[in-house]
Coordinates of C-alpha atoms in Angstrom, one line a residue:
M546 CA -19.3 -1.7 -30.3
F547 CA -19.4 -1.9 -26.6
A548 CA -21.2 -5.1 -25.5
D549 CA -22.6 -5.3 -22.0
S550 CA -25.1 -8.2 -22.4
A551 CA -25.2 -11.5 -24.1
N552 CA -27.3 -14.7 -24.2
I553 CA -25.4 -18.0 -24.4
Y554 CA -26.0 -21.7 -24.0
I555 CA -23.8 -23.7 -21.6
R556 CA -23.6 -27.5 -21.0
S557 CA -21.4 -29.5 -18.6
G558 CA -19.9 -32.8 -19.6
K559 CA -21.8 -36.1 -19.3
G560 CA -20.4 -38.7 -17.0
G561 CA -18.7 -41.7 -18.7
D562 CA -20.6 -45.0 -18.6
G563 CA -19.3 -47.8 -16.4
H564 CA -17.8 -50.7 -18.2
V565 CA -18.9 -54.4 -18.3
S566 CA -16.0 -56.8 -18.6
F567 CA -14.6 -60.0 -17.0
R568 CA -11.2 -61.2 -16.1
R569 CA -10.0 -63.6 -18.9
E570 CA -6.6 -65.3 -18.2
L571 CA -5.1 -68.6 -19.0
F572 CA -5.6 -71.2 -16.3
V573 CA -8.2 -69.0 -14.6
A574 CA -11.5 -70.9 -15.0
A575 CA -13.9 -68.2 -13.8
G576 CA -12.4 -64.7 -13.6
G577 CA -14.5 -62.1 -11.8
P578 CA -15.9 -58.8 -13.1
N579 CA -13.3 -56.1 -13.8
G580 CA -15.2 -53.4 -15.6
G581 CA -13.8 -49.9 -14.7
D582 CA -15.7 -46.7 -13.7
G583 CA -16.6 -44.0 -16.2
G584 CA -14.8 -40.7 -16.0
K585 CA -16.5 -37.5 -14.6
G586 CA -17.8 -35.0 -17.0
G587 CA -16.2 -31.6 -17.2
D588 CA -17.5 -28.6 -15.2
V589 CA -18.5 -25.3 -16.7
I590 CA -16.5 -22.6 -14.8
F591 CA -16.7 -18.9 -15.1
V592 CA -13.5 -16.9 -14.2
V593 CA -12.8 -13.2 -14.1
D594 CA -10.3 -11.8 -16.6
K595 CA -9.3 -8.3 -15.6
G596 CA -7.9 -7.7 -19.1
L597 CA -11.5 -7.9 -20.5
N598 CA -13.9 -5.0 -20.4
T599 CA -16.7 -6.1 -22.8
L600 CA -18.8 -9.1 -23.6
S601 CA -18.3 -8.8 -27.3
E602 CA -16.8 -12.3 -27.7
F603 CA -20.2 -13.8 -26.7
R604 CA -21.9 -12.0 -29.6
Y605 CA -20.3 -14.4 -32.0
N606 CA -19.9 -17.6 -30.0
R607 CA -23.1 -18.6 -28.2
K608 CA -22.6 -22.3 -27.4
Y609 CA -20.2 -23.5 -24.7
C610 CA -19.9 -27.3 -23.9
A611 CA -17.5 -29.0 -21.5
Q612 CA -16.0 -32.4 -22.4
D613 CA -17.8 -35.6 -21.6
G614 CA -16.2 -38.2 -19.4
A615 CA -14.8 -41.3 -21.1
E616 CA -16.2 -44.8 -20.6
G617 CA -14.6 -47.1 -18.2
G618 CA -12.3 -49.9 -19.5
K619 CA -11.5 -53.5 -18.7
N620 CA -9.0 -54.6 -16.1
N621 CA -10.5 -52.1 -13.6
C622 CA -9.4 -49.1 -15.7
S623 CA -11.3 -45.9 -15.0
G624 CA -12.3 -43.7 -17.9
K625 CA -10.6 -40.3 -18.3
D626 CA -12.3 -37.3 -16.7
G627 CA -13.7 -34.8 -19.2
A628 CA -11.9 -31.5 -19.4
D629 CA -13.5 -28.5 -17.6
L630 CA -14.6 -25.6 -19.7
V631 CA -13.3 -22.3 -18.4
I632 CA -15.2 -19.2 -19.7
K633 CA -13.5 -15.8 -19.1
V634 CA -15.6 -12.8 -18.4
P635 CA -14.9 -9.2 -17.3
E636 CA -15.1 -8.2 -13.6
G637 CA -18.6 -7.1 -12.8
T638 CA -20.4 -9.7 -15.0
V639 CA -23.7 -11.0 -13.5
I640 CA -24.8 -14.4 -14.7
K641 CA -28.5 -15.0 -14.8
E642 CA -30.8 -17.8 -15.8
A643 CA -32.2 -16.6 -19.1
E644 CA -35.9 -17.5 -18.7
S645 CA -36.5 -16.4 -15.1
G646 CA -33.9 -13.6 -15.0
K647 CA -32.7 -14.9 -11.5
V648 CA -29.1 -14.4 -10.6
I649 CA -26.8 -17.4 -10.6
A650 CA -23.5 -15.7 -9.9
D651 CA -22.0 -12.2 -9.5
M652 CA -18.4 -12.1 -10.7
S653 CA -17.3 -9.2 -8.7
H654 CA -15.7 -8.1 -5.4
G655 CA -13.5 -11.0 -4.9
N656 CA -15.6 -13.7 -6.5
E657 CA -13.2 -14.5 -9.4
R658 CA -14.1 -18.2 -10.0
E659 CA -17.5 -19.9 -9.9
I660 CA -18.6 -23.4 -11.0
I661 CA -21.9 -22.8 -12.7
L662 CA -22.6 -26.4 -13.9
R663 CA -21.0 -29.5 -12.5
G664 CA -20.1 -32.3 -14.8
G665 CA -22.0 -35.6 -14.6
R666 CA -20.7 -38.3 -12.2
G667 CA -19.1 -41.3 -13.9
G668 CA -21.0 -44.6 -13.8
K669 CA -19.7 -47.5 -11.8
G670 CA -18.2 -50.5 -13.6
N671 CA -19.7 -54.0 -13.1
Q672 CA -16.9 -54.8 -10.6
H673 CA -19.0 -53.0 -8.0
Y674 CA -22.0 -55.2 -8.4
A675 CA -20.6 -58.6 -7.6
T676 CA -22.3 -60.3 -4.7
A677 CA -22.3 -63.8 -3.2
T678 CA -25.4 -64.6 -5.2
M679 CA -24.5 -62.7 -8.4
Q680 CA -20.9 -63.3 -9.2
V681 CA -21.1 -62.5 -12.9
P682 CA -22.9 -59.1 -13.0
K683 CA -23.6 -58.0 -16.6
Y684 CA -24.7 -54.6 -15.6
A685 CA -22.7 -51.3 -15.2
Q686 CA -24.0 -47.9 -14.1
P687 CA -24.5 -45.3 -16.9
G688 CA -22.8 -42.0 -16.4
Q689 CA -24.8 -39.1 -15.0
D690 CA -26.4 -36.9 -17.6
A691 CA -24.9 -33.5 -18.6
K692 CA -26.6 -30.4 -17.2
E693 CA -27.5 -27.5 -19.5
L694 CA -28.7 -23.9 -19.1
N695 CA -29.4 -20.8 -21.2
V696 CA -27.9 -17.9 -19.4
T697 CA -27.8 -14.1 -19.8
L698 CA -24.5 -12.3 -19.1
E699 CA -24.8 -8.7 -17.9
L700 CA -21.8 -6.5 -17.4
K701 CA -22.3 -3.9 -14.7
V702 CA -19.4 -1.4 -14.5
I703 CA -17.6 -1.3 -11.2
A704 CA -16.6 2.2 -10.1
D705 CA -16.5 4.3 -6.9
V706 CA -18.3 7.2 -8.4
G707 CA -20.9 7.5 -11.1
L708 CA -21.1 10.6 -13.3
V709 CA -24.7 11.2 -14.4
G710 CA -26.7 13.9 -16.1
F711 CA -28.5 14.7 -19.3
P712 CA -26.8 14.3 -22.7
N713 CA -24.4 17.1 -23.7
V714 CA -23.9 18.6 -20.3
G715 CA -20.1 18.1 -20.4
K716 CA -19.6 14.7 -18.7
S717 CA -17.1 13.5 -21.2
T718 CA -15.2 16.7 -21.1
F719 CA -15.1 16.5 -17.3
L720 CA -13.9 12.9 -17.3
S721 CA -11.1 13.7 -19.8
R722 CA -9.9 16.6 -17.6
V723 CA -9.9 14.7 -14.2
T724 CA -8.7 11.3 -15.4
N725 CA -6.5 9.6 -18.0
A726 CA -9.6 8.4 -19.9
K727 CA -10.0 9.6 -23.5
P728 CA -13.7 9.5 -24.4
K729 CA -14.8 10.7 -27.8
I730 CA -16.3 14.1 -27.5
A731 CA -18.7 15.9 -29.9
N732 CA -21.4 18.4 -29.6
Y733 CA -24.5 16.3 -30.1
H734 CA -26.8 14.2 -28.0
F735 CA -25.8 10.6 -27.1
T736 CA -22.3 11.2 -28.3
T737 CA -21.2 8.7 -25.6
L738 CA -22.5 5.2 -26.0
N739 CA -20.1 3.4 -23.8
P740 CA -19.6 3.7 -20.0
N741 CA -16.1 5.2 -19.8
L742 CA -13.9 4.5 -16.8
G743 CA -11.1 6.7 -15.5
V744 CA -8.9 6.9 -12.4
V745 CA -8.8 10.2 -10.4
D746 CA -5.4 10.7 -8.7
L747 CA -5.2 13.4 -6.0
D748 CA -2.2 14.8 -4.2
G749 CA -2.4 14.0 -0.5
A750 CA -5.8 12.3 -0.7
D751 CA -7.2 8.9 -1.8
G752 CA -7.9 8.6 -5.5
F753 CA -11.0 6.8 -6.9
V754 CA -12.5 5.3 -10.0
I755 CA -15.1 7.3 -11.8
A756 CA -17.5 6.1 -14.5
D757 CA -19.1 8.4 -17.1
I758 CA -22.6 6.9 -17.5
P759 CA -23.9 7.8 -20.9
G760 CA -26.5 10.6 -21.0
L761 CA -29.9 9.8 -19.6
I762 CA -33.2 11.1 -20.9
E763 CA -36.7 11.3 -19.5
G764 CA -38.3 7.8 -19.7
A765 CA -35.0 6.0 -19.4
S766 CA -36.3 3.9 -16.5
E767 CA -39.0 2.6 -18.9
G768 CA -36.4 1.6 -21.5
V769 CA -36.7 4.8 -23.6
G770 CA -33.6 5.2 -25.7
L771 CA -30.9 3.1 -24.1
G772 CA -32.1 3.8 -20.6
H773 CA -31.9 0.3 -19.1
E774 CA -28.5 -0.4 -20.7
F775 CA -27.1 2.7 -18.9
L776 CA -29.0 2.7 -15.6
K777 CA -27.7 -0.7 -14.6
H778 CA -24.1 0.5 -14.4
I779 CA -25.1 3.1 -11.7
E780 CA -26.0 0.3 -9.3
R781 CA -22.4 -0.6 -8.5
T782 CA -21.3 3.0 -7.6
R783 CA -21.0 4.4 -4.1
V784 CA -21.3 8.1 -4.8
L785 CA -23.0 10.0 -7.7
I786 CA -21.8 13.3 -9.2
H787 CA -24.7 14.9 -11.0
L788 CA -23.4 17.1 -13.7
V789 CA -25.8 19.8 -14.9
D790 CA -25.7 22.6 -17.5
A791 CA -26.1 25.5 -15.0
A792 CA -25.8 28.1 -17.8
S793 CA -28.9 26.7 -19.6
S794 CA -27.0 26.8 -22.9
E795 CA -29.6 24.6 -24.6
G796 CA -32.6 26.4 -23.0
R797 CA -33.3 23.7 -20.3
D798 CA -33.8 24.5 -16.7
P799 CA -30.9 23.0 -14.6
V800 CA -33.1 22.4 -11.5
E801 CA -35.7 20.7 -13.6
D802 CA -33.1 18.5 -15.3
I803 CA -31.8 17.3 -11.9
R804 CA -35.3 16.5 -10.7
T805 CA -36.0 14.6 -13.9
I806 CA -32.9 12.5 -13.7
N807 CA -33.4 11.7 -10.0
A808 CA -37.0 10.6 -10.8
E809 CA -35.6 8.2 -13.4
L810 CA -33.1 6.8 -11.0
A811 CA -35.9 6.3 -8.4
S812 CA -38.1 4.6 -11.0
Y813 CA -35.4 2.2 -12.0
N814 CA -34.2 1.4 -8.4
A815 CA -35.3 3.4 -5.4
N816 CA -32.0 2.5 -3.6
L817 CA -30.1 4.7 -6.1
L818 CA -31.4 7.9 -4.4
E819 CA -29.9 6.7 -1.1
K820 CA -26.4 7.0 -2.5
P821 CA -24.6 10.3 -1.5
Q822 CA -25.0 12.8 -4.3
V823 CA -23.0 15.9 -5.3
I824 CA -24.1 18.4 -7.9
A825 CA -21.5 19.9 -10.3
A826 CA -23.0 23.0 -11.8
N827 CA -21.1 23.1 -15.1
K828 CA -20.5 25.5 -18.0
L829 CA -20.2 28.6 -15.7
D830 CA -17.3 29.7 -18.0
I831 CA -19.8 31.0 -20.6
L832 CA -21.5 33.3 -18.1
Y833 CA -20.1 36.5 -16.7
G834 CA -20.4 38.4 -13.4
E835 CA -23.9 38.5 -11.9
E836 CA -25.2 35.9 -14.4
E837 CA -22.8 33.3 -13.1
E838 CA -23.6 34.1 -9.5
E839 CA -27.4 33.9 -10.1
A840 CA -27.1 30.6 -12.0
L841 CA -25.2 29.0 -9.3
K842 CA -27.4 30.5 -6.5
K843 CA -30.5 29.0 -8.3
V844 CA -29.1 25.5 -8.1
R845 CA -27.8 25.9 -4.6
D846 CA -31.1 27.3 -3.2
A847 CA -32.9 24.3 -4.7
F848 CA -30.7 21.5 -3.4
E849 CA -28.4 22.5 -0.6
P850 CA -31.4 22.7 1.9
E851 CA -31.8 19.0 1.0
G852 CA -28.3 18.3 2.1
I853 CA -26.8 18.0 -1.4
R854 CA -23.6 19.9 -1.9
V855 CA -23.4 22.1 -5.0
F856 CA -20.1 23.0 -6.7
G857 CA -19.8 25.6 -9.5
I858 CA -17.3 24.3 -12.1
S859 CA -16.1 24.6 -15.6
A860 CA -15.0 21.3 -17.2
V861 CA -13.4 23.3 -20.0
S862 CA -11.2 25.7 -17.9
G863 CA -10.9 23.5 -14.8
K864 CA -12.4 26.1 -12.4
G865 CA -13.8 24.6 -9.2
V866 CA -13.0 21.0 -10.3
K867 CA -10.2 20.4 -7.7
E868 CA -12.4 21.4 -4.8
L869 CA -15.1 19.1 -6.1
L870 CA -12.8 16.1 -6.4
Y871 CA -11.3 16.5 -2.9
Y872 CA -14.8 16.7 -1.5
V873 CA -15.9 13.5 -3.2
S874 CA -12.7 11.8 -2.0
D875 CA -13.7 12.7 1.6
L876 CA -17.3 11.7 1.0
L877 CA -16.2 8.2 -0.1
K878 CA -14.4 7.7 3.2
T879 CA -17.7 8.1 5.1
T880 CA -19.7 5.8 2.8
G881 CA -17.8 2.7 3.9
E882 CA -16.6 -0.1 1.7
S883 CA -20.0 -1.7 1.2
Q884 CA -20.4 -2.8 -2.4
M885 CA -23.4 -3.9 -4.2
V886 CA -23.2 -7.7 -4.8
F887 CA -26.1 -9.6 -6.4
E888 CA -26.9 -12.7 -4.3
R889 CA -27.7 -16.0 -5.9
E890 CA -31.4 -16.4 -6.6
Y891 CA -31.5 -19.3 -9.0
F892 CA -31.3 -22.9 -7.9
E893 CA -32.3 -25.9 -10.0
D894 CA -35.0 -27.6 -7.9
P895 CA -34.8 -31.4 -8.3
S896 CA -37.6 -31.8 -5.8
L897 CA -40.0 -30.8 -8.6
D898 CA -39.1 -34.1 -10.4
V899 CA -40.7 -36.5 -8.0
T900 CA -40.1 -39.4 -10.4
L901 CA -36.4 -39.4 -9.6
P902 CA -35.7 -42.0 -6.8
Y903 CA -33.5 -41.8 -3.7
T904 CA -32.7 -44.1 -0.8
V905 CA -31.9 -43.5 2.9
S906 CA -30.0 -46.3 4.7
Y907 CA -27.6 -47.0 7.5
D908 CA -24.1 -48.4 6.7
E909 CA -23.2 -50.8 9.7
E910 CA -19.6 -51.1 8.6
D911 CA -18.8 -47.4 8.4
K912 CA -21.3 -46.3 11.0
V913 CA -22.8 -43.6 8.8
Y914 CA -26.2 -42.9 7.3
V915 CA -26.2 -42.9 3.5
V916 CA -28.5 -40.9 1.3
E917 CA -28.1 -41.5 -2.5
G918 CA -30.0 -41.8 -5.7
P919 CA -30.6 -39.7 -8.9
R920 CA -32.5 -37.0 -7.2
I921 CA -29.7 -36.5 -4.7
E922 CA -27.1 -36.5 -7.5
K923 CA -29.1 -33.9 -9.4
M924 CA -29.4 -31.6 -6.4
L925 CA -25.7 -31.8 -5.6
G926 CA -24.8 -31.1 -9.2
Y927 CA -26.6 -27.8 -9.2
T928 CA -25.9 -26.6 -5.7
N929 CA -22.8 -25.0 -4.2
I930 CA -23.4 -25.7 -0.5
D931 CA -20.2 -23.8 0.4
S932 CA -22.2 -20.6 -0.1
E933 CA -24.8 -19.4 2.5
K934 CA -27.6 -19.3 0.0
G935 CA -26.7 -22.7 -1.4
F936 CA -26.6 -24.3 2.1
E937 CA -30.0 -22.8 2.9
F938 CA -31.3 -24.4 -0.3
F939 CA -29.6 -27.7 0.6
Q940 CA -31.3 -27.8 4.1
K941 CA -34.7 -26.9 2.6
F942 CA -34.3 -29.7 0.0
L943 CA -33.7 -32.3 2.8
K944 CA -36.7 -31.1 4.7
D945 CA -39.1 -30.8 1.8
N946 CA -38.3 -34.2 0.3
G947 CA -38.8 -36.0 3.6
I948 CA -35.2 -37.0 3.9
L949 CA -34.8 -35.6 7.4
D950 CA -37.9 -37.5 8.5
E951 CA -36.5 -40.8 7.1
L952 CA -33.2 -40.3 8.9
V953 CA -35.1 -39.7 12.2
S954 CA -37.1 -42.9 11.6
L955 CA -33.8 -44.8 11.2
G956 CA -32.7 -43.6 14.6
I957 CA -30.3 -40.9 13.8
E958 CA -29.0 -38.7 16.7
D959 CA -27.2 -35.5 17.1
G960 CA -23.6 -35.8 16.0
D961 CA -24.1 -38.8 13.7
T962 CA -22.6 -38.7 10.3
V963 CA -24.6 -38.5 7.0
R964 CA -22.9 -39.3 3.7
M965 CA -24.1 -38.1 0.3
Y966 CA -21.7 -39.4 -2.3
G967 CA -18.5 -37.5 -1.7
L968 CA -20.1 -35.2 0.9
E969 CA -20.2 -36.0 4.6
F970 CA -21.7 -33.8 7.4
D971 CA -22.8 -34.2 11.0
Y972 CA -26.5 -34.3 11.8
Y973 CA -27.9 -31.8 14.3
K974 CA -31.6 -30.9 14.8

C-alpha cells in the first residue's frame, strides 16, 4: 500500500562522560590529572533518497536512535564519538513535531540533508579542572543528555501539474495516454488510491511532471473519504488541470462538479485557487454532432468568462489532448519557478526551563566574551542558526533570557567577539 504519512520516535546520542584518572608512573611522586574527554553523541540526520517514493518503511520500524558517545579514558584519551544516524526519506517529505504539528524541516527543492537532532556534547575530563588550589580534581563533567522527539513524516508529491476531478472522470486514462505512467484503471469510484506521477514529453516545447491526484468527493476538505490524504499533494503543484466528465455519463452536471471541487480546494487551503487552472472537458467521444458542441459550450460559457481556458478532449481517442498539453507547457513558463516550501515552525525553547543555569563572562586572555552553561548547550543543540528562521530564534533567545543585557553590563561594544562553545560571532546592536 502507498504510504504517505508515518509517526516515528527519534533520539540523538548522549555525550560520553568525562573521565577521572591520574598519572601513575614509577618515580613520579604526584602525577597530575589525565582524564580524557567523552565523545560526542551521534546526530539524527534526514537525507533525501530520490530512489524512494513512499514512507512504507516507517510503518514497520518506528524507533530510531543514534549512537551514544564513549566515555573518556585515562592518559588524556578522548572517548570515541557516537555514529550519526542517517534516515533516508523520499523527496517532498515534510517532518513535523508530532504533538504540535509544527514543521521542523521540508525535504524538498534542494534541501537534501538536514540535522534534526544534534548529539550531546561530550563531558570534559578531570584534566580540565586542575587549578593552583585544586591540583587533584576528582570531578569530571558528565556528557550532555540525548535529545528526543516524536515526529510525523508527511510525503507531499512534487509535480509541476496536478490533475484533479471527481472519481471516474478519466484521470488515470488521461495520465496513461500523455505519460509513461501505468496506473491501474477500472470503472468504479476510487479506483486510484495512489498519487501517480508521470513525465510529459513534448516536441519543441518544455515537458513537465504531472500528478494524478486520486478522485476527490464533496466533503474532502473535512476529511470525508481520503480527502486530507489526497488534498495535501496538490499544495506542491504550480498549475491544475481540472478534468471533468463533460458528457455527464454518470448523470452529474459537469459545471456543478467543477464548482464543488473548487470549493473543496478553497476549504482546504484558499491559496490553491490562486494557482492557474485549465479545464479539460473529457469524454466528448461518446457524444455526437450537436450534443458534443452543446456540452462543450456549456462548460466554456460557465468558466471562460472567469479567465479559465476550457479544452474539449477525449482521453480515450486522444482528441484535443495535444493542444491542451502545449497550452499547459506555455502556462508553466508564466507561473515562474516559485515552489511551495514549508518553512520551519518548531523550535525547542530552552528558555522555558529557567532552572537550567548559564554564565556570561569576559576572557581576558582571548579577549572574547564567553556565554556558556546547560541552557545555552540545549538551545544550540536544537537550533540550526545557519537558517534564517533559526538565526531569528537565536537572537530572540539571547534577548528574552537577558543575555544581551548582561553582555552590555560587562562593557561589550560593537565588533567585540562573543563565544558560545564552538560558535563565535561579532556583536552589533
